[in-house]
CSV table of C-alpha atoms in Angstrom, one decimal:
chain,number,residue,atom,x,y,z
Q,197,MET,CA,18.4,-27.1,30.5
Q,198,PRO,CA,17.3,-24.7,33.5
Q,199,ALA,CA,13.8,-24.5,34.5
Q,200,SER,CA,11.6,-22.2,32.7
Q,201,SER,CA,10.5,-19.3,34.6
Q,202,THR,CA,7.0,-19.7,33.1
Q,203,ASP,CA,6.4,-23.5,33.7
Q,204,LEU,CA,4.3,-22.8,36.9
Q,205,SER,CA,2.0,-20.7,34.9
Q,206,LEU,CA,1.3,-23.5,32.4
Q,207,GLU,CA,-1.3,-25.4,34.4
Q,208,SER,CA,-3.4,-22.3,34.7
Q,209,GLU,CA,-6.9,-23.2,33.2
Q,210,ASP,CA,-7.5,-19.5,32.8
Q,211,LEU,CA,-4.3,-19.1,30.5
Q,212,LEU,CA,-5.0,-22.2,28.7
Q,213,ALA,CA,-8.5,-21.0,28.0
Q,214,ARG,CA,-7.0,-17.7,26.5
Q,215,ILE,CA,-4.2,-19.4,24.4
Q,216,ASP,CA,-5.2,-17.1,21.6
Q,217,ASP,CA,-5.4,-13.2,21.3
Q,218,LEU,CA,-2.9,-12.7,24.3
Q,219,ARG,CA,-1.3,-9.5,22.8
Q,220,ILE,CA,-4.7,-8.2,21.5
Q,221,ARG,CA,-5.9,-5.3,23.5
Q,222,SER,CA,-9.2,-5.0,22.0
Q,223,ILE,CA,-11.1,-5.6,18.7
Q,224,ARG,CA,-13.5,-2.7,18.0
Q,225,PRO,CA,-16.1,-2.5,15.6
Q,226,LEU,CA,-15.5,-1.4,11.9
Q,227,MET,CA,-18.2,0.2,9.9
Q,228,PRO,CA,-19.0,-1.6,6.6
Q,229,ALA,CA,-17.7,0.1,3.6
Q,230,ALA,CA,-20.8,0.0,2.0
Q,231,CYS,CA,-22.5,2.2,4.6
Q,232,LEU,CA,-19.7,4.9,4.1
Q,233,VAL,CA,-19.9,4.6,0.4
Q,234,GLU,CA,-23.5,5.2,0.3
Q,235,GLU,CA,-23.4,8.0,2.8
Q,236,ILE,CA,-20.5,10.0,1.1
Q,237,ALA,CA,-21.2,9.7,-2.7
Q,238,ASP,CA,-21.3,11.8,-5.9
Q,239,PRO,CA,-21.9,9.7,-8.9
Q,240,SER,CA,-21.2,12.7,-11.1
Q,241,VAL,CA,-17.5,12.4,-10.4
Q,242,TYR,CA,-17.1,9.0,-11.8
Q,243,ALA,CA,-16.8,9.9,-15.4
Q,244,HIS,CA,-13.8,12.2,-14.6
Q,245,ILE,CA,-12.1,9.6,-12.6
Q,246,ARG,CA,-12.6,6.9,-15.4
Q,247,SER,CA,-11.2,9.4,-17.8
Q,248,SER,CA,-8.2,10.0,-15.5
Q,249,ARG,CA,-7.3,6.4,-15.0
Q,250,SER,CA,-7.5,5.8,-18.8
Q,251,SER,CA,-5.3,8.6,-19.5
Q,252,LEU,CA,-2.7,7.3,-16.9
Q,253,SER,CA,-2.9,4.1,-18.5
Q,254,HIS,CA,-2.2,5.4,-22.0
Q,255,LEU,CA,0.9,7.6,-20.4
Q,256,PHE,CA,2.5,4.6,-18.7
Q,257,ARG,CA,2.3,2.7,-21.8
Q,258,GLY,CA,3.9,5.5,-23.8
Q,259,ARG,CA,0.9,6.1,-25.9
Q,260,ASP,CA,0.5,9.8,-24.3
Q,261,SER,CA,3.5,12.1,-24.5
Q,262,ARG,CA,2.5,13.8,-21.3
Q,263,LEU,CA,4.1,13.6,-17.9
Q,264,ALA,CA,2.3,12.3,-14.9
Q,265,LEU,CA,2.8,14.6,-11.9
Q,266,VAL,CA,2.0,13.2,-8.5
Q,267,VAL,CA,2.2,16.2,-6.0
Q,268,GLY,CA,1.4,16.7,-2.4
Q,269,PRO,CA,2.7,15.9,1.1
Q,270,ALA,CA,3.8,12.3,1.9
Q,271,ALA,CA,1.1,12.1,4.5
Q,272,ALA,CA,-2.1,13.8,4.4
Q,273,HIS,CA,-2.7,14.8,8.1
Q,274,ASP,CA,-4.7,18.2,7.3
Q,275,SER,CA,-7.7,17.8,5.1
Q,276,GLN,CA,-8.4,21.5,4.7
Q,277,ALA,CA,-4.8,22.3,3.8
Q,278,LEU,CA,-4.8,19.6,1.2
Q,279,ILE,CA,-8.0,20.8,-0.2
Q,280,GLU,CA,-6.2,24.3,-0.5
Q,281,LEU,CA,-3.3,22.7,-2.3
Q,282,ALA,CA,-5.7,21.0,-4.8
Q,283,ARG,CA,-7.6,24.4,-5.5
Q,284,ARG,CA,-4.0,25.9,-6.1
Q,285,LEU,CA,-3.0,23.1,-8.4
Q,286,LYS,CA,-6.3,23.4,-10.3
Q,287,PRO,CA,-5.4,26.4,-12.5
Q,288,LEU,CA,-1.9,24.7,-13.2
Q,289,ALA,CA,-3.5,21.5,-14.3
Q,290,GLN,CA,-5.7,23.4,-16.7
Q,291,LYS,CA,-2.9,25.6,-17.9
Q,292,TYR,CA,-0.5,22.6,-18.7
Q,293,ALA,CA,-3.3,20.1,-19.6
Q,294,HIS,CA,-1.3,19.3,-22.7
Q,295,GLU,CA,2.0,18.6,-21.1
Q,296,LEU,CA,1.2,17.4,-17.7
Q,297,LEU,CA,-1.4,15.1,-16.1
Q,298,ILE,CA,-1.5,16.3,-12.4
Q,299,VAL,CA,-2.5,14.0,-9.8
Q,300,VAL,CA,-3.1,15.2,-6.1
Q,301,ARG,CA,-0.9,12.9,-3.7
Q,302,VAL,CA,-3.4,11.9,-1.0
Q,303,PHE,CA,-1.5,9.6,1.0
Q,304,LEU,CA,-3.7,8.3,3.9
Q,305,ASP,CA,-1.6,5.6,5.4
Q,306,GLU,CA,1.8,6.1,6.8
Q,307,PRO,CA,4.2,3.2,6.1
Q,308,ALA,CA,6.7,4.2,8.8
Q,309,GLY,CA,3.9,4.4,11.4
Q,310,GLY,CA,3.7,2.2,14.5
Q,311,ALA,CA,6.2,1.9,17.3
Q,312,GLY,CA,5.1,5.1,18.7
Q,313,ARG,CA,4.9,7.0,15.3
Q,314,TRP,CA,1.7,8.4,13.6
Q,315,ALA,CA,0.1,5.6,11.6
Q,316,GLY,CA,-1.7,8.0,9.0
Q,317,ALA,CA,-4.7,9.9,8.5
Q,318,MET,CA,-7.0,6.7,8.1
Q,319,TYR,CA,-5.8,4.9,10.9
Q,320,ASP,CA,-5.2,7.8,13.4
Q,321,PRO,CA,-7.0,11.0,12.1
Q,322,ALA,CA,-6.7,12.7,15.6
Q,323,LEU,CA,-2.9,12.3,15.4
Q,324,ASP,CA,-2.7,11.3,18.9
Q,325,GLY,CA,-2.6,7.5,19.0
Q,326,SER,CA,-6.4,7.0,19.4
Q,327,PHE,CA,-6.8,5.1,16.3
Q,328,GLN,CA,-10.3,6.4,15.5
Q,329,VAL,CA,-10.5,4.3,12.3
Q,330,ASN,CA,-14.1,4.7,11.4
Q,331,ARG,CA,-13.6,8.6,11.8
Q,332,GLY,CA,-10.5,8.3,9.7
Q,333,PHE,CA,-12.3,6.6,6.6
Q,334,ARG,CA,-14.9,9.1,6.9
Q,335,GLN,CA,-12.7,11.9,6.5
Q,336,ALA,CA,-10.8,10.3,3.8
Q,337,ARG,CA,-13.8,9.8,1.6
Q,338,LYS,CA,-14.9,13.5,2.0
Q,339,LEU,CA,-11.5,14.6,1.2
Q,340,LEU,CA,-11.3,12.5,-1.9
Q,341,LEU,CA,-14.6,13.4,-3.0
Q,342,GLU,CA,-13.9,17.2,-2.5
Q,343,ILE,CA,-10.9,16.7,-4.7
Q,344,ALA,CA,-12.6,14.7,-7.2
Q,345,ARG,CA,-15.3,17.4,-7.5
Q,346,LEU,CA,-12.6,19.9,-8.4
Q,347,GLY,CA,-12.0,17.9,-11.3
Q,348,LEU,CA,-8.7,16.6,-10.2
Q,349,PRO,CA,-7.4,12.9,-10.0
Q,350,ALA,CA,-6.2,11.6,-6.8
Q,351,GLY,CA,-3.6,9.1,-5.8
Q,352,CYS,CA,-3.5,7.2,-2.8
Q,353,LEU,CA,-1.1,4.6,-1.0
Q,354,TYR,CA,-2.4,1.3,0.4
Q,355,LEU,CA,-1.0,-0.7,3.6
Q,356,ASP,CA,-3.7,-3.3,3.8
Q,357,SER,CA,-6.3,-5.2,1.7
Q,358,ILE,CA,-9.3,-3.8,3.5
Q,359,SER,CA,-8.9,0.2,3.2
Q,360,PRO,CA,-9.6,0.1,-0.5
Q,361,GLN,CA,-13.0,-0.9,-0.1
Q,362,PHE,CA,-13.9,2.3,1.7
Q,363,VAL,CA,-12.1,4.7,-0.8
Q,364,ALA,CA,-10.8,3.0,-4.1
Q,365,ASP,CA,-13.7,4.2,-6.3
Q,366,LEU,CA,-12.6,7.8,-5.7
Q,367,VAL,CA,-8.9,7.1,-6.6
Q,368,SER,CA,-7.3,7.4,-10.1
Q,369,TRP,CA,-3.9,6.2,-9.3
Q,370,SER,CA,-2.5,3.9,-6.4
Q,371,ALA,CA,0.9,3.3,-4.9
Q,372,ILE,CA,2.5,0.4,-3.1
Q,373,GLY,CA,5.2,1.8,-0.7
Q,374,SER,CA,8.7,0.6,-0.5
Q,375,PRO,CA,8.4,-1.3,2.7
Q,376,THR,CA,5.7,-3.6,1.3
Q,377,VAL,CA,6.8,-3.8,-2.4
Q,378,ALA,CA,8.1,-7.5,-2.0
Q,379,SER,CA,4.8,-8.5,0.1
Q,380,ALA,CA,2.9,-11.1,-1.6
Q,381,LEU,CA,-0.3,-9.7,-0.2
Q,382,HIS,CA,0.4,-6.3,-1.7
Q,383,ARG,CA,1.2,-7.7,-5.0
Q,384,GLN,CA,-2.1,-9.6,-4.8
Q,385,LEU,CA,-4.0,-6.4,-4.0
Q,386,ALA,CA,-2.5,-4.6,-6.8
Q,387,SER,CA,-3.6,-7.1,-9.2
Q,388,GLY,CA,-7.4,-6.4,-8.4
Q,389,LEU,CA,-7.1,-2.7,-8.0
Q,390,SER,CA,-9.2,-0.6,-10.8
Q,391,THR,CA,-6.5,1.9,-11.1
Q,392,PRO,CA,-2.7,2.1,-12.4
Q,393,VAL,CA,-0.6,1.1,-9.6
Q,394,GLY,CA,3.0,2.4,-9.0
Q,395,PHE,CA,5.4,0.1,-7.2
Q,396,ASN,CA,7.8,1.9,-5.1
Q,397,GLY,CA,11.4,0.9,-5.3
Q,398,THR,CA,14.5,2.2,-3.4
Q,399,VAL,CA,18.2,2.5,-4.4
Q,400,GLY,CA,19.0,-1.1,-4.9
Q,401,SER,CA,15.5,-2.6,-5.1
Q,402,ALA,CA,14.6,-1.7,-8.6
Q,403,ALA,CA,14.4,-5.3,-9.6
Q,404,THR,CA,12.1,-6.1,-6.6
Q,405,ALA,CA,9.8,-3.4,-8.0
Q,406,ALA,CA,10.0,-4.8,-11.4
Q,407,ASP,CA,9.2,-8.1,-10.2
Q,408,ALA,CA,6.2,-7.0,-8.3
Q,409,VAL,CA,4.9,-5.4,-11.5
Q,410,ARG,CA,5.2,-8.9,-13.2
Q,411,ALA,CA,3.5,-10.6,-10.2
Q,412,ALA,CA,0.6,-8.0,-10.1
Q,413,SER,CA,0.0,-8.5,-13.7
Q,414,ALA,CA,-1.4,-12.1,-13.2
Q,415,ALA,CA,-4.6,-13.1,-11.6
Q,416,HIS,CA,-4.5,-13.9,-7.9
Q,417,ALA,CA,-6.8,-14.8,-4.9
Q,418,PHE,CA,-6.3,-13.4,-1.5
Q,419,LEU,CA,-8.4,-12.7,1.8
Q,420,SER,CA,-10.1,-9.6,2.4
Q,421,VAL,CA,-13.7,-8.2,3.1
Q,422,SER,CA,-16.5,-7.1,1.0
Q,423,LYS,CA,-18.0,-3.8,1.2
Q,424,GLN,CA,-20.7,-5.2,3.4
Q,425,GLY,CA,-18.1,-6.1,5.8
Q,426,VAL,CA,-18.1,-9.9,5.0
Q,427,ALA,CA,-14.9,-11.7,5.1
Q,428,GLY,CA,-14.3,-13.4,1.7
Q,429,ILE,CA,-11.9,-14.8,-0.9
Q,430,VAL,CA,-11.2,-12.3,-3.5
Q,431,GLN,CA,-10.3,-13.5,-6.9
Q,432,THR,CA,-8.7,-11.1,-9.5
Q,433,THR,CA,-8.1,-10.8,-13.3
Q,434,GLY,CA,-4.6,-9.2,-13.0
Q,435,ASN,CA,-3.4,-5.7,-13.4
Q,436,SER,CA,-1.3,-5.0,-16.4
Q,437,ASP,CA,-1.4,-1.1,-15.6
Q,438,CYS,CA,1.3,-1.4,-12.9
Q,439,HIS,CA,4.8,0.4,-13.2
Q,440,ILE,CA,7.7,1.1,-11.1
Q,441,VAL,CA,8.5,4.3,-9.3
Q,442,LEU,CA,12.0,5.0,-8.4
Q,443,PRO,CA,14.2,7.5,-6.7
Q,444,PRO,CA,16.6,9.8,-9.0
Q,445,SER,CA,19.3,7.1,-10.3
Q,446,PRO,CA,23.1,8.0,-10.1
Q,447,ALA,CA,24.5,8.9,-13.5
Q,448,ASP,CA,26.5,5.5,-13.5
Q,449,SER,CA,23.7,3.3,-12.3
Q,450,LYS,CA,22.5,0.5,-14.6
Q,451,GLU,CA,19.8,-0.7,-12.2
Q,452,GLU,CA,17.0,1.3,-13.6
Q,453,GLU,CA,18.0,0.2,-17.1
Q,454,LYS,CA,18.0,-3.3,-16.1
Q,455,ALA,CA,14.5,-3.2,-14.5
Q,456,LEU,CA,12.9,-1.6,-17.4
Q,457,ALA,CA,14.5,-4.0,-19.8
Q,458,ALA,CA,13.0,-6.9,-17.7
Q,459,LEU,CA,9.6,-5.1,-17.9
Q,460,ALA,CA,10.0,-4.7,-21.6
Q,461,ALA,CA,10.7,-8.4,-22.1
Q,462,LEU,CA,7.4,-9.3,-20.4
Q,463,GLU,CA,5.6,-6.8,-22.7
Q,464,LEU,CA,4.7,-4.7,-19.5
Q,465,PRO,CA,4.9,-1.0,-19.2
Q,466,ALA,CA,8.8,-0.3,-19.2
Q,467,ARG,CA,8.5,3.3,-18.0
Q,468,VAL,CA,9.5,4.7,-14.7
Q,469,MET,CA,8.0,7.5,-12.4
Q,470,VAL,CA,10.7,9.2,-10.7
Q,471,ASP,CA,10.1,10.1,-7.0
Q,472,CYS,CA,12.1,13.2,-6.2
Q,473,GLY,CA,11.4,13.2,-2.6
Q,474,TYR,CA,12.8,9.9,-1.6
Q,475,GLY,CA,16.1,8.3,-1.4
Q,476,PRO,CA,19.6,9.4,-0.1
Q,477,GLY,CA,20.4,12.9,-0.3
Q,478,ARG,CA,16.8,14.0,-0.9
Q,479,GLU,CA,16.3,15.0,2.8
Q,480,THR,CA,16.0,18.7,2.2
Q,481,PRO,CA,13.5,20.7,-0.2
Q,482,ALA,CA,16.6,22.1,-2.0
Q,483,ALA,CA,17.8,18.6,-2.8
Q,484,GLN,CA,14.3,17.7,-4.0
Q,485,ALA,CA,14.2,20.7,-6.1
Q,486,ALA,CA,17.6,19.8,-7.6
Q,487,ALA,CA,16.3,16.3,-8.3
Q,488,ALA,CA,13.3,17.7,-10.0
Q,489,ALA,CA,15.4,19.7,-12.1
Q,490,GLY,CA,17.6,16.8,-13.1
Q,491,VAL,CA,14.5,14.8,-14.1
Q,492,ALA,CA,13.4,17.8,-16.2
Q,493,ALA,CA,16.6,17.8,-18.1
Q,494,ARG,CA,16.2,14.1,-18.8
Q,495,VAL,CA,12.9,14.8,-20.1
Q,496,ALA,CA,13.9,17.5,-22.1
Q,497,GLY,CA,16.7,15.7,-23.6
Q,498,GLY,CA,14.3,13.2,-25.1
Q,499,ASP,CA,14.3,10.4,-22.6
Q,500,GLU,CA,10.9,8.6,-23.2
Q,501,ARG,CA,11.4,6.2,-20.4
Q,502,VAL,CA,10.2,8.8,-17.8
Q,503,SER,CA,6.6,8.6,-17.4
Q,504,GLY,CA,6.1,10.4,-14.5
Q,505,ILE,CA,7.5,12.3,-11.3
Q,506,MET,CA,6.4,12.5,-7.7
Q,507,LEU,CA,7.1,15.7,-5.8
Q,508,SER,CA,6.7,16.0,-2.1
Q,509,ALA,CA,5.2,19.4,-1.8
Q,510,PHE,CA,2.8,21.4,0.5
Q,511,LEU,CA,1.7,25.1,1.0
Q,512,GLU,CA,4.9,25.7,3.2
Q,513,GLU,CA,8.3,24.4,2.9
Q,514,GLY,CA,9.9,22.0,5.3
Q,515,GLN,CA,8.3,19.6,7.9
Q,516,GLN,CA,7.4,19.7,11.6
Q,517,PRO,CA,7.0,17.1,14.3
Q,518,ILE,CA,3.6,16.3,15.5
Q,519,GLY,CA,4.1,16.6,19.2
Q,520,HIS,CA,1.7,16.4,22.1
Q,521,ASP,CA,-0.3,19.5,21.3
Q,522,THR,CA,-1.6,19.1,17.8
Q,523,SER,CA,-3.1,22.4,18.0
Q,524,LYS,CA,0.3,24.0,17.8
Q,525,LEU,CA,1.0,22.5,14.3
Q,526,ARG,CA,1.7,25.1,11.7
Q,527,TYR,CA,-0.9,25.1,8.7
Q,528,GLY,CA,0.3,23.6,5.5
Q,529,VAL,CA,3.4,22.1,6.6
Q,530,SER,CA,4.2,18.3,6.3
Q,531,VAL,CA,4.4,16.1,9.4
Q,532,THR,CA,6.6,13.6,7.8
Q,533,GLU,CA,8.9,14.2,5.2
Q,534,PRO,CA,10.2,17.5,4.0
Q,535,CYS,CA,8.1,19.3,1.5
Q,536,LEU,CA,8.7,21.8,-1.3
Q,537,GLY,CA,6.7,25.1,-0.6
Q,538,TRP,CA,4.2,26.5,-3.0
Q,539,GLU,CA,6.5,28.7,-5.0
Q,540,ALA,CA,9.3,26.0,-5.6
Q,541,THR,CA,6.4,23.7,-6.6
Q,542,VAL,CA,5.1,26.2,-9.3
Q,543,GLN,CA,8.6,26.5,-10.5
Q,544,ALA,CA,9.3,22.9,-10.8
Q,545,ILE,CA,5.9,22.4,-12.6
Q,546,ASP,CA,6.7,25.3,-15.2
Q,547,ALA,CA,10.1,23.4,-15.9
Q,548,LEU,CA,8.5,20.3,-16.3
Q,549,ALA,CA,6.0,21.3,-18.6
Q,550,ALA,CA,8.7,23.0,-20.6
Q,551,ALA,CA,10.5,19.9,-20.6
Q,552,VAL,CA,7.7,17.8,-22.1
Q,553,ARG,CA,7.2,20.3,-25.1
Q,554,LYS,CA,11.0,20.0,-25.9
Q,555,ARG,CA,10.7,16.1,-25.7
Q,556,ARG,CA,7.5,16.3,-27.8
Q,557,ASP,CA,9.1,18.3,-30.3
Q,558,ALA,CA,12.0,15.8,-30.6
Q,559,SER,CA,9.8,12.9,-31.1
Q,560,ALA,CA,6.3,12.7,-31.6
Q,561,PRO,CA,4.3,9.9,-29.9
Q,562,SER,CA,2.5,6.9,-31.6
Q,563,PHE,CA,-1.1,6.5,-30.6
Q,564,GLY,CA,-3.4,3.5,-30.5
Q,565,ARG,CA,-3.7,1.5,-27.4
Q,566,THR,CA,-4.5,-2.1,-26.6
Q,567,PRO,CA,-7.1,-2.1,-23.8
Q,568,SER,CA,-5.7,-2.9,-20.1
Q,569,LEU,CA,-9.2,-3.7,-18.7
Q,570,PRO,CA,-10.5,-7.1,-18.9
Q,571,GLY,CA,-13.8,-5.7,-20.5
Q,572,ALA,CA,-15.9,-2.4,-20.8
Q,573,VAL,CA,-18.6,-3.9,-18.1
Q,574,PRO,CA,-17.2,-5.4,-14.9
Q,575,SER,CA,-18.5,-8.9,-14.4
Q,576,PHE,CA,-18.5,-8.5,-10.7
Q,577,ARG,CA,-21.4,-6.2,-8.9
Q,578,GLU,CA,-21.5,-5.4,-5.5
Q,579,LEU,CA,-22.8,-1.9,-5.0
Q,580,GLY,CA,-24.2,-0.9,-8.5
Q,581,ALA,CA,-23.1,2.6,-9.3
Q,582,ILE,CA,-19.6,2.8,-8.0
Q,583,GLU,CA,-18.8,-0.5,-10.3
Q,584,ALA,CA,-18.1,2.2,-13.0
Q,585,THR,CA,-14.8,2.9,-11.0
Q,586,ASP,CA,-14.5,0.0,-8.5
Q,587,ASN,CA,-13.9,-3.6,-8.6
Q,588,LEU,CA,-13.2,-3.7,-12.2
Q,589,ARG,CA,-10.3,-6.2,-11.9
Q,590,VAL,CA,-12.2,-8.3,-9.3
Q,591,ARG,CA,-13.6,-11.4,-10.7
Q,592,THR,CA,-15.5,-12.6,-7.4
Q,593,ILE,CA,-15.6,-12.3,-3.9
Q,594,ARG,CA,-16.5,-15.6,-2.5
Q,595,PRO,CA,-17.7,-16.3,1.2
Q,596,LEU,CA,-15.0,-17.2,3.8
Q,597,LEU,CA,-15.8,-19.4,6.9
Q,598,SER,CA,-15.3,-17.2,10.0
Q,599,PRO,CA,-12.3,-18.3,12.4
Q,600,ALA,CA,-14.9,-18.8,15.0
Q,601,CYS,CA,-16.8,-21.3,13.1
Q,602,ALA,CA,-13.4,-23.2,12.2
Q,603,ILE,CA,-12.2,-23.1,15.9
Q,604,GLU,CA,-15.6,-24.6,17.1
Q,605,GLU,CA,-15.6,-27.2,14.5
Q,606,ILE,CA,-12.1,-28.3,15.2
Q,607,PRO,CA,-11.2,-27.5,18.8
Q,608,MET,CA,-7.8,-27.6,20.4
Q,609,PRO,CA,-7.5,-30.4,23.3
Q,610,LEU,CA,-6.2,-28.9,26.5
Q,611,ASP,CA,-3.0,-30.9,26.1
Q,612,LEU,CA,-2.3,-29.4,22.7
Q,613,LYS,CA,-2.9,-26.0,24.2
Q,614,ARG,CA,-0.4,-26.6,26.9
Q,615,LEU,CA,2.0,-27.9,24.3
Q,616,VAL,CA,1.7,-24.6,22.2
Q,617,LEU,CA,1.8,-22.3,25.2
Q,618,ARG,CA,4.8,-24.1,26.5
Q,619,ALA,CA,6.6,-23.7,23.2
Q,620,ARG,CA,6.0,-20.1,22.9
Q,621,CYS,CA,7.5,-19.6,26.2
Q,622,GLU,CA,10.6,-21.5,25.4
Q,623,ILE,CA,11.0,-19.7,22.0
Q,624,SER,CA,10.6,-16.4,23.9
Q,625,GLU,CA,13.4,-17.5,26.4
Q,626,ILE,CA,15.9,-18.4,23.5
Q,627,VAL,CA,15.0,-15.2,21.6
Q,628,GLN,CA,15.7,-13.2,24.9
Q,629,GLY,CA,18.8,-14.9,25.8
Q,630,ASP,CA,17.3,-16.6,28.9
Q,631,SER,CA,18.2,-20.0,27.4
Q,632,ASP,CA,21.3,-21.5,25.9
Q,633,ARG,CA,19.5,-23.9,23.3
Q,634,LEU,CA,19.4,-23.2,19.7
Q,635,LEU,CA,16.0,-22.4,18.0
Q,636,VAL,CA,15.7,-24.6,14.9
Q,637,LEU,CA,12.8,-23.8,12.2
Q,638,THR,CA,12.6,-26.5,9.6
Q,639,GLY,CA,10.2,-27.7,7.2
Q,640,PRO,CA,8.9,-27.3,3.6
Q,641,THR,CA,8.5,-23.8,2.4
Q,642,ALA,CA,5.0,-24.7,1.3
Q,643,VAL,CA,2.8,-27.6,2.7
Q,644,HIS,CA,0.8,-29.0,-0.5
Q,645,ASP,CA,0.5,-32.7,0.8
Q,646,ALA,CA,-1.0,-32.8,4.3
Q,647,SER,CA,-0.3,-36.7,4.7
Q,648,ALA,CA,3.4,-36.1,3.6
Q,649,ALA,CA,3.7,-33.3,6.0
Q,650,MET,CA,2.2,-35.3,9.1
Q,651,GLU,CA,4.8,-38.1,8.3
Q,652,TYR,CA,7.6,-35.5,8.3
Q,653,ALA,CA,6.2,-34.1,11.7
Q,654,ALA,CA,6.2,-37.5,13.2
Q,655,ARG,CA,9.9,-38.1,12.3
Q,656,LEU,CA,10.9,-34.6,13.3
Q,657,ALA,CA,9.2,-35.3,16.7
Q,658,THR,CA,11.6,-38.2,17.4
Q,659,THR,CA,14.6,-36.0,16.6
Q,660,ALA,CA,13.2,-33.2,18.4
Q,661,GLU,CA,13.0,-35.2,21.7
Q,662,ARG,CA,16.4,-36.7,21.3
Q,663,HIS,CA,18.0,-33.1,21.1
Q,664,ARG,CA,15.6,-31.6,23.5
Q,665,SER,CA,18.3,-30.4,25.8
Q,666,GLU,CA,20.4,-28.6,23.1
Q,667,LEU,CA,17.7,-27.6,20.4
Q,668,LEU,CA,14.1,-26.5,20.1
Q,669,ILE,CA,12.9,-27.8,17.0
Q,670,VAL,CA,9.9,-26.3,15.4
Q,671,MET,CA,8.2,-27.3,12.2
Q,672,GLN,CA,7.6,-24.7,9.4
Q,673,VAL,CA,4.0,-25.2,8.4
Q,674,ASP,CA,3.4,-22.5,5.5
Q,675,ALA,CA,0.1,-23.5,4.1
């Protein structure tokens, strides 16, 4: 094996002292959610939010004959433009209150962010890569509160398990995006959210979205922080108000039907929300308008499986790149996926309302509902008033020992630091093609017995040394 180009640096005391956080540029302070929740609050909106969540739960369970309509741009980059959209939607929400439950789409995270792309309004509110996250959370709460004061429910997408602590009390419907629908952490998060949750699937992944609904209906424990900013172990009750969100299905596709059948067998909501702005062939506003018309035809034809629809819509049609000069962005135009303009949005809403009336005339719904929340009064209380709309499915948040305490208690000896750093360098060489050895990752998929794992490691070490010239053997330790 050729000598490593990084061997000479392995004896550096400075490098060995910094074996961790080598690719972390900085860790900046994040304000506790409790401070922001107290500063930007209006308890008068909570009654409407509770009512909207309850109505959405009825709807996704087939106990309400209306259609949920989540409408707005795929990413909320301009608060003022989104508030204007909400104000325009308000009269339509009132006009069609018996046919539609209109939810303003306020997606503050951008799933396609990173690698030079915009990360969303919460992470990068200035749209310039400065990541002023504290400012982003502040703007997000102000925006959601303003929409709540208009009497409209809001829907948010979550990418992490911390940001909900800043805004979730003002949200009526939540989404887990298709890039994270298979993520265990996001399923765990959904199991504790106080809202109905839609898991976005793609063409070919409806079964994965259905499995996410199943997983989120169970109780879980995961790591997050409390509203006071303290790291903790969050224990949830499970969320039986989850459902699937899929792109329009081809006429000959059985994927949606199979996913809904699987949910029905588990006695979970076997209804689908159709995302008209997502999926192959939906890259233009015209294609999305056609998809919305297709959903309206399904509903008018009496299809009870359709519980909702999502429209990518804004004040103006199309989309625009962010660019280096954000002052040149056109008002009311999406900066991510192409959107329907206002006139086309109104036409789609009119058609969907008419379709609901036809479906209702053909088959009257049955009412009467099994409660989906664990109880009328939440057992976990952290901030008093907002518990009316937040932490309803969180059983406890228990204290978690900080990493610094654990590292101090169980320090890593210098020789082990050298071993870890050398292994990282050798793995990098193999991955980059600078070594002709083969990287082998082996071990149990989950370590439940530490003693057995150590015995396995001892045996593996002997084999690794014997084949060192040909293989770099790494033990998998998934705890």
